[in-house]
XYZ file of C-alpha atoms in Angstrom:
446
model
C 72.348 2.347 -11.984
C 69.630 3.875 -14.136
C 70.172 5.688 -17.009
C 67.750 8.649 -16.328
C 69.215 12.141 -16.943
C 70.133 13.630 -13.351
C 68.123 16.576 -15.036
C 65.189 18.236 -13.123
C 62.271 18.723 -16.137
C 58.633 19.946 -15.244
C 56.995 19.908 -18.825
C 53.459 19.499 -17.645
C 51.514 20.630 -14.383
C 52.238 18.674 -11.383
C 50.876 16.088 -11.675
C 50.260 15.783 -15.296
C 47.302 14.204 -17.262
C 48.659 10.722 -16.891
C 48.855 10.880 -13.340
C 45.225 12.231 -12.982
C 44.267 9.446 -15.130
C 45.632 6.878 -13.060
C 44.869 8.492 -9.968
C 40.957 8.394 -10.811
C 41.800 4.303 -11.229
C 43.439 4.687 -7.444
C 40.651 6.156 -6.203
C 38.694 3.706 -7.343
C 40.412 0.634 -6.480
C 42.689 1.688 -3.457
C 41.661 2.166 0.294
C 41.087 5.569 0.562
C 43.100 5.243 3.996
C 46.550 4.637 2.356
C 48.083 8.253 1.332
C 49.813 9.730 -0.475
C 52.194 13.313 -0.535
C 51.975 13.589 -4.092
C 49.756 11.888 -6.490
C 52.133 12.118 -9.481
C 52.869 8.181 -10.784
C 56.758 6.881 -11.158
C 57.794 5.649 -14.224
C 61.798 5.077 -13.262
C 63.642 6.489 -10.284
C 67.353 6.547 -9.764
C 70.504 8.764 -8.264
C 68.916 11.889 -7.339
C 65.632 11.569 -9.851
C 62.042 10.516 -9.778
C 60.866 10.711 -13.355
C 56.720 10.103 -13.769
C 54.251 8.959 -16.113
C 54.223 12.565 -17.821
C 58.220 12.544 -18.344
C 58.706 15.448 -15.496
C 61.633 14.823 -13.303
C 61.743 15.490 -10.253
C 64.341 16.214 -7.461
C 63.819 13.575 -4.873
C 64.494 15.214 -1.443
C 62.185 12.224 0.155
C 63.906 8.596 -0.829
C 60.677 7.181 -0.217
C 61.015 7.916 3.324
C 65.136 7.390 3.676
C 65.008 4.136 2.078
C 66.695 4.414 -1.135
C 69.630 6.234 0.203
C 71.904 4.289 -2.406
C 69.248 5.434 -5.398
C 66.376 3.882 -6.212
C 67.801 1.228 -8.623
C 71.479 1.300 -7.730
C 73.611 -1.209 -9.534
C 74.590 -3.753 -6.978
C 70.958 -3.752 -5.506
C 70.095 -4.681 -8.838
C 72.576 -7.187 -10.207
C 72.534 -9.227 -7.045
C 68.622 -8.609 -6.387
C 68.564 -10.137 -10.335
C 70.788 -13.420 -9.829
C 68.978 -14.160 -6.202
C 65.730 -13.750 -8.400
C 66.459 -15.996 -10.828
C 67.960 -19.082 -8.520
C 64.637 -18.807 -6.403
C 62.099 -16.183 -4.899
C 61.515 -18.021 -1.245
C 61.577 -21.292 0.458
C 61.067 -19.497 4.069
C 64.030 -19.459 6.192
C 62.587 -21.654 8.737
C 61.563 -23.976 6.398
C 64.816 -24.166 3.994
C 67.524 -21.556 4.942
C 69.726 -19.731 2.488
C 73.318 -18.244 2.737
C 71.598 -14.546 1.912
C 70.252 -14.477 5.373
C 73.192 -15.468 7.356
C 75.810 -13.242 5.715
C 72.899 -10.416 5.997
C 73.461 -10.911 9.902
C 76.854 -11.255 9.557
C 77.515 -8.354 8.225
C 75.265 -6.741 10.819
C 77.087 -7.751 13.417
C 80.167 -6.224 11.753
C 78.668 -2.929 11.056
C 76.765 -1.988 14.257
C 78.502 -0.552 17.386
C 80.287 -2.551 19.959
C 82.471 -5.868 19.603
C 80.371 -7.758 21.623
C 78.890 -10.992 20.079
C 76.409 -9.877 18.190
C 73.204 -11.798 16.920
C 70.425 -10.959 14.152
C 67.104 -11.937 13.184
C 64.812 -10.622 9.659
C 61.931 -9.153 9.018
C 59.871 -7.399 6.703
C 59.335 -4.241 7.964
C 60.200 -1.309 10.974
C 57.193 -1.919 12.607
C 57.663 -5.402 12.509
C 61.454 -4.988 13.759
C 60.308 -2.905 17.020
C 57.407 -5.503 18.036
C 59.845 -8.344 17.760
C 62.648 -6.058 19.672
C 59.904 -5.878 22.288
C 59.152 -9.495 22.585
C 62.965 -10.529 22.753
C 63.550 -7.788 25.539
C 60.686 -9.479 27.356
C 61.789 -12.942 27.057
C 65.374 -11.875 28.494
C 64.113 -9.541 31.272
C 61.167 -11.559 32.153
C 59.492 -7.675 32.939
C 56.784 -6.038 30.848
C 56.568 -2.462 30.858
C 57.952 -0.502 27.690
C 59.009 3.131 27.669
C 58.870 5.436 25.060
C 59.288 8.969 24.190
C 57.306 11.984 23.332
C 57.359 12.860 20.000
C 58.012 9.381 19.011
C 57.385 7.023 16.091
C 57.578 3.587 16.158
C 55.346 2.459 13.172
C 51.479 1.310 12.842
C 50.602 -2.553 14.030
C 48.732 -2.401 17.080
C 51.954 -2.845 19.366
C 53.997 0.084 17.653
C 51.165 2.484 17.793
C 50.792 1.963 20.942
C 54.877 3.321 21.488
C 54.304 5.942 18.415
C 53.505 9.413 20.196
C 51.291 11.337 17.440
C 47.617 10.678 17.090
C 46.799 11.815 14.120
C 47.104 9.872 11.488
C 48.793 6.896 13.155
C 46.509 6.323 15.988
C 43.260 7.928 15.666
C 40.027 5.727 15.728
C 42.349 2.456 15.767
C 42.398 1.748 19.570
C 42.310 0.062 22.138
C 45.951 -0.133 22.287
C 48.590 -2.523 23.756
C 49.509 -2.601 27.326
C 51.959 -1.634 29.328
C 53.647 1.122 27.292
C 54.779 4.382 29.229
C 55.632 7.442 27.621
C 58.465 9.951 29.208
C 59.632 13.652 28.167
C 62.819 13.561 25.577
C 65.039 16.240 25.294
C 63.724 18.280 22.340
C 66.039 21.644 22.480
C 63.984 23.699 20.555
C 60.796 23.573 22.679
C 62.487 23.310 26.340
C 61.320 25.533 28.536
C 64.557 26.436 30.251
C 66.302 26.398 26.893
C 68.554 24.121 24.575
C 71.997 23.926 26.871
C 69.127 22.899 29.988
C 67.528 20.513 27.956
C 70.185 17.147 27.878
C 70.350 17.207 32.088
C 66.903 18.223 32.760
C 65.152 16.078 30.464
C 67.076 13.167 31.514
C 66.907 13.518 35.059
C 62.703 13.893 34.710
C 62.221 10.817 32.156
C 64.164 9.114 35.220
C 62.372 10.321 37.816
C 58.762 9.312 36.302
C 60.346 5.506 35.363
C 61.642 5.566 39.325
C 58.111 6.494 40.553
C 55.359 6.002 38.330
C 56.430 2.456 36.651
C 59.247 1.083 38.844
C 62.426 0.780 36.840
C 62.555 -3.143 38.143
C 59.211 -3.559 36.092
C 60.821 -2.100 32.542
C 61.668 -4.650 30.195
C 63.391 -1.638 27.648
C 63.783 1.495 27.091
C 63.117 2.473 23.148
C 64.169 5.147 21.270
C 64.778 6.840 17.981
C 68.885 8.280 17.989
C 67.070 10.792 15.901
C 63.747 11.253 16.405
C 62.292 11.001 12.506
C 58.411 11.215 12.161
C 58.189 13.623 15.516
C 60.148 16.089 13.362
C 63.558 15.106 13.293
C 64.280 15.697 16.507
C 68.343 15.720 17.883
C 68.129 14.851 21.655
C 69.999 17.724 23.570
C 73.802 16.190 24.016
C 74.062 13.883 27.517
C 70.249 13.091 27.401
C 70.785 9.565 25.526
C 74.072 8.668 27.176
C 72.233 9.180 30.917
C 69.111 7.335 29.776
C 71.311 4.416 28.467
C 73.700 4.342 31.755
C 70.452 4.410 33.549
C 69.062 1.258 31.401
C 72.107 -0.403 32.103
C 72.113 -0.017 35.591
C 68.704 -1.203 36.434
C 68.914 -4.280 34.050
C 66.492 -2.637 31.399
C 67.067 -3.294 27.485
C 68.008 -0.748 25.989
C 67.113 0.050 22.270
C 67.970 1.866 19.719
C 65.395 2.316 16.629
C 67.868 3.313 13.714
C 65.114 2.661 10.613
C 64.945 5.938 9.496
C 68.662 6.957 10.771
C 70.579 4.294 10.209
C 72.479 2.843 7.258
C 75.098 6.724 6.828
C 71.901 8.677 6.536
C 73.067 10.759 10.092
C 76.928 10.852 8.274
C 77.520 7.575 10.790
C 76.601 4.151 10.386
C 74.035 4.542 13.266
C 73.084 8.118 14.548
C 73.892 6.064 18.095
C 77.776 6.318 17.122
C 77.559 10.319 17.601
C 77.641 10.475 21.182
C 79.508 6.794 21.726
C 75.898 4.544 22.951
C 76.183 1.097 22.212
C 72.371 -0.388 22.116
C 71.679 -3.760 23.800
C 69.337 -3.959 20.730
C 69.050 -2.179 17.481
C 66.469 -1.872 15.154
C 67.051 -1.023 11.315
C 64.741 -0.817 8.074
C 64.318 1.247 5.267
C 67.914 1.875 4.037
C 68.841 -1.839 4.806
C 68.439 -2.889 1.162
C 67.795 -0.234 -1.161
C 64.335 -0.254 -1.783
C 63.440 -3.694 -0.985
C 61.132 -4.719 2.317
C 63.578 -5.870 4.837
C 64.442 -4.853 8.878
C 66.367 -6.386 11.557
C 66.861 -6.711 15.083
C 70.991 -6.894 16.105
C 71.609 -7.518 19.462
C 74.101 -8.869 22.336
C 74.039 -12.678 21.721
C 72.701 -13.917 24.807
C 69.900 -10.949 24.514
C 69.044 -12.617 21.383
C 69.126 -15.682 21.999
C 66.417 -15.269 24.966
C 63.726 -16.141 22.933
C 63.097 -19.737 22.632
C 63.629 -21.219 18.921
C 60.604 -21.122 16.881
C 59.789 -18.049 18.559
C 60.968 -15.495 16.245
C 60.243 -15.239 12.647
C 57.389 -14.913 9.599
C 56.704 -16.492 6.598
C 58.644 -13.976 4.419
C 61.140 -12.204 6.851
C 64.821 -12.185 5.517
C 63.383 -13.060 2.168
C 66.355 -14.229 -0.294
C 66.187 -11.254 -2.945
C 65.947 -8.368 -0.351
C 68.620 -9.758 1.444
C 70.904 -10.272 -2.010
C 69.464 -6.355 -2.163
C 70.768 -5.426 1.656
C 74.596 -7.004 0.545
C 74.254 -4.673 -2.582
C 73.012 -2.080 -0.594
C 75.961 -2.407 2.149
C 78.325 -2.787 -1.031
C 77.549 0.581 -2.325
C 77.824 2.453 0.816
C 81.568 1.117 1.824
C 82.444 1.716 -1.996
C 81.095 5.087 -2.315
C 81.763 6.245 1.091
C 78.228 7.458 1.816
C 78.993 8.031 5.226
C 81.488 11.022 3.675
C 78.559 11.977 1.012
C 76.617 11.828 3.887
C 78.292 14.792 6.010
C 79.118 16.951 2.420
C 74.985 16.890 2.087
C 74.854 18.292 5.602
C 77.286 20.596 4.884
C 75.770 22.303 1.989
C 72.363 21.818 3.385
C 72.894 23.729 6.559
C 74.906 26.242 5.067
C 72.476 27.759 2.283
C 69.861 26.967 4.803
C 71.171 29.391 7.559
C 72.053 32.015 4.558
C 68.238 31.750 3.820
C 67.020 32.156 7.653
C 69.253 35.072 7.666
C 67.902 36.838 4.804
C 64.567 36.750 6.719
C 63.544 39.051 9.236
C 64.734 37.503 12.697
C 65.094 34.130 10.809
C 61.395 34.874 9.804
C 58.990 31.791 9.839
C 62.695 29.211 9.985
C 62.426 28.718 13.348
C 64.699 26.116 14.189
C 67.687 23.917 11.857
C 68.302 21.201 12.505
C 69.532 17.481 11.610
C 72.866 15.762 11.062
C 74.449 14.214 7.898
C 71.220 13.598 5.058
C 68.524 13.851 7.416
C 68.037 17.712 7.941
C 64.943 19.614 8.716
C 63.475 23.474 8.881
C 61.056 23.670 12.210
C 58.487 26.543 10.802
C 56.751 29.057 13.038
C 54.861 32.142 13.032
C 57.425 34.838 12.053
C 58.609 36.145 15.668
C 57.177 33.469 17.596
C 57.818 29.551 18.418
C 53.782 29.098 17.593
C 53.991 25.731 14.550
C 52.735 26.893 11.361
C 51.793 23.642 10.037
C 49.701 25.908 6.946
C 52.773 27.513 5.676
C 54.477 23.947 6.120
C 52.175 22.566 3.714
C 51.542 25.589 1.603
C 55.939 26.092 0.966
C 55.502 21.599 0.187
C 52.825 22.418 -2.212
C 55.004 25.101 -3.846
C 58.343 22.808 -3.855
C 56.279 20.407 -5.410
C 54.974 22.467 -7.996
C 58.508 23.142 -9.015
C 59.653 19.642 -9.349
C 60.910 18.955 -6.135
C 59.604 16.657 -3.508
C 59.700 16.996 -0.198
C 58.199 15.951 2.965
C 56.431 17.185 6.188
C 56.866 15.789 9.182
C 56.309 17.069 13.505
C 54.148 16.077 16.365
C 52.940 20.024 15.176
C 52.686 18.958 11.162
C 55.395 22.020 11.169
C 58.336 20.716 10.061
C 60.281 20.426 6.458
C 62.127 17.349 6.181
C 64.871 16.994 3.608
C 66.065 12.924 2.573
C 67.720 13.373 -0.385
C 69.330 10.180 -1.969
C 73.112 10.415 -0.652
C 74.039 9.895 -4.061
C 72.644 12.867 -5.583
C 74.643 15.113 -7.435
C 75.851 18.566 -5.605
C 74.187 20.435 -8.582
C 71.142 18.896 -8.450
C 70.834 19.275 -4.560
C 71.750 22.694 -4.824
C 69.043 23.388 -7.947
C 66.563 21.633 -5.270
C 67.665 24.371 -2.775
C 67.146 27.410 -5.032
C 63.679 26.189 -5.351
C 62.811 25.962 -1.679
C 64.813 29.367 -1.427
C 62.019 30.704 -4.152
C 59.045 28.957 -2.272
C 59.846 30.860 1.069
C 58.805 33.959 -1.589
C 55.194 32.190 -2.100
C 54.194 32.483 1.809
C-alpha cells in the first residue's frame, strides 16, 4: 500500500502550475479527442488519495472509473504484479500459456453466481469483453440480433457503440454502426411515467412485447445488460424488471448477459450487482475492478456456452496478460481479506444517509432530485428545483466546485445530470465524510 498521507491538502489552485505546464505538453502531443474531467497530473495515488504534480491531495470519489476499488497501488496488486514482472512480461497465451491465466478463470468460476460449470476467457478491456460476449452468444445460438437497453453503455469499438445508448460523446460522427442491434425501454424508476412501484412490470412486459413483434425473440442471439446501469446515470432497474427479462431469455433460448464492469468486483456491496435480486447470467462480463488498476476483462459463462466458439476463435495478442492477471489474484486477495463487500454496504450507508439529510435541508429536496445507487456506486439525479427537468449546468457547475475543493468527482446520465460517487472501498470513514462536507458546501455555490 502507498505511503501517502490519507490527508486531503489543496496548497495551490486546482490544477496548479505543474499541471498547466504539462497540460500545454498534452495539448500538444495528445489527440485532442481523448478527455479528460480534470487536467490536474498524478504523481502517486493510493487508499482514498490522488496526490498531483503540485503536492495537493485529493479525495478520490472517481477510482478512475470504479477500477481501483482496492486503492490505486494496493499491496498484493503490487507484490504479485512485481514478481510476475520480473519472471516475464508476455509470451501470449495462445502462443505459451501461463498458470496466471488459468487460476484467473478459476477463480472466476468460483466467485460468480451459480454452480454450474463455469468457463472463462481474457481480455484487455470492457469493450473488448462485450464484443467477444456477443460473438460467443452467436456461435451457441446460431441467431444474430442483439438487444440492448436505453440508457445503456457498453463501451466505444464499433460493435459496443453500436449497443451503448448515448450519442454524445460515444457515438457522434463515428458511424455507420454494426448490425443487428435493437434497443428496448428499461425500467428507470425515476423517469416512469406511471411512477417507480409501475415501473419493474410495465417496463418488462413492453421490452417483451417489442422483442415478440418487432425482432422475433427466435432471431435474438442475447439479451445484454448492465445490473446497474453505470454511464446512463447509475440507473437501479425497478425490482422484477431483470428477473422477467432473464426468465423471458431463458425461455426463448436467448443468452442472457450480464455486463458487471463497472458493478462488479463488491462495488454494489455484492460480488455482482446480479446477486441482489437472485439472476444467474448465462454470460457475464467484468473489467475495471478485476485487477486493481491493471487492463484486464473477462467473459464467465456456462461451459458449453463457452465452449461454442470454435478454438482459435477467441483471443488477442495481449488478453489475460501475465502481470494483470498476477494483479486480478491480488486484487481478489484484498477483497476476501478486507471484506470489501462489508466496506462496500458501510459506504452506502453513510453515503445515503448524509445525502438524504442534505436533500432535506433543501426546499422540496431542491435541485436533488432523485438518490440513488447500492453499496459504493451511489449517485444524486439533479433537476430544476421543483421539477424533474435535468440540470446538466448545475451538474457541472457543483463538479467544478467539488473539484476546486480537492475532491473529484464524476458526471454521468443519458441527460449529463447526474453526480456519481466511486470512492475507493478502502477509503477511510473520515476522509469520505470530509469529501461529503465539501459537496454539502458546493450545493451553497449553485
Amino acid at each position: 500500500m502507498s505511503d501517502i498521507p490519507q490527508e486531503r491538502r489543496v496548497r495551490t489552485a486546482i490544477p496548479g502550475p505543474k499541471s498547466v505546464e504539462l497540460q500545454a505538453r498534452r495539448t500538444a502531443a495528445v489527440a485532442a479527442g481523448v478527455g479528460s474531467t480534470l487536467p490536474v497530473f498524478t504523481a502517486r495515488a493510493g487508499g482514498g488519495i490522488i496526490e498531483d504534480v503540485d503536492g495537493n491531495r485529493l479525495i478520490d470519489f472517481g477510482s478512475g472509473i470504479a477500477v481501483t476499488s482496492v486503492g490505486a497501488s494496493a499491496e498484493a496488486v503490487v507484490r504479485r504484479a512485481s514478481a510476475q514482472l520480473a519472471d516475464f512480461t508476455h509470451t501470449c497465451f495462445m502462443v505459451t500459456p501461463y498458470e496466471g491465466y488459468v487460476e484467473v478463470c478459476e477463480r472466476l468460476a468460483e466467485l460468480t453466481p451459480g454452480d454450474h460449470a463455469k468457463k472463462s476467457a481474457l481480455f484487455n478491456s470492457g469493450a473488448e469483453a462485450v464484443e467477444n460476449a456477443v460473438k460467443i452468444a452467436r456461435a451457441y445460438t446460431k441467431r444474430t440480433a442483439v438487444v440492448v437497453f436505453d440508457h445503456g453503455y457498453h463501451g466505444r469499438t464499433n460493435l459496443t457503440m453500436a449497443l451503448t445508448a448515448k450519442n454524445m460523446p460515444y457515438k457522434q460522427g463515428f458511424g455507420p454502426f454494426a448490425p443487428e442491434v435493437y434497443r428496448v425501454p428499461v425500467a428507470y424508476g425515476y423517469r416512469w411515467p406511471t411512477g417507480p412501484e409501475n415501473a419493474g412490470a410495465e417496463a418488462s412486459a413492453q421490452a417483451i412485447d417489442e422483442i415478440t413483434k418487432q425482432i422475433g425473440a427466435q432471431n435474438v442471439a442475447a439479451i445484454i445488460i448492465e445490473p446497474v446501469l453505470g454511464e446512463g446515470g447509475f440507473i437501479e432497474p425497478a425490482k422484477g424488471f431483470l428477473p422477467e427479462i432473464a426468465r423471458f431469455a431463458k425461455d426463448n433460448g436467448i443468452v442472457f448477459v450480464a455486463d458487471e464492469i463497472q458493478s462488479g468486483f463488491c462495488r454494489t456491496g455484492q460480488w455482482f450487482a446480479c446477486e441482489d435480486e437472485g439472476i444467474v447470467p448465462d454470460l457475464i462480463t467484468t473489467a475495471k475492478g478485476i485487477a486493481g488498476g491493471l487492463p484486464l476483462s473477462a467473459v464467465t459463462g456456462r461451459a458449453e456456452i463457452m465452449d461454442a466458439a470454435h478454438s482459435g476463435g477467441l483471443g488477442g495478442t495481449y488478453g489475460g496478460n501475465p502481470v494483470a492477471c498476477a494483479g486480478a489474484l491480488g486484487a481478489i486477495e484484498t477483497m476476501i481479506e478486507l471484506d470489501l463487500n462489508g466496506r462496500a454496504r458501510r459506504i452506502e450507508e453513510v453515503m445515503k444517509g448524509r445525502l438524504g439529510e442534505m436533500r432535506a435541508k433543501l426546499p422540496n429536496g431542491g435541485v436533488i432530485g432523485d438518490i440513488r445507487g447500492r453499496g459504493a456506486m451511489i449517485a444524486i439525479e439533479l433537476v430544476k428545483s421543483g421539477t424533474k427537468e435535468p440540470d446538466a449546468a448545475g451538474t457541472a457547475a457543483l463538479a467544478k466546485a467539488c473539484h476546486a475543493e480537492g475532491l473529484l468527482v464524476l458526471t454521468c446520465g443519458t441527460y449529463g445530470n447526474v453526480l456519481r460517487f466511486l470512492p475507493p472501498l478502502v477509503i477511510g470513514e473520515d476522509l469520505l465524510n470530509e469529501g461529503l462536507d465539501i459537496l454539502e458546501q458546493a450545493f451553497a455555490t449553485l
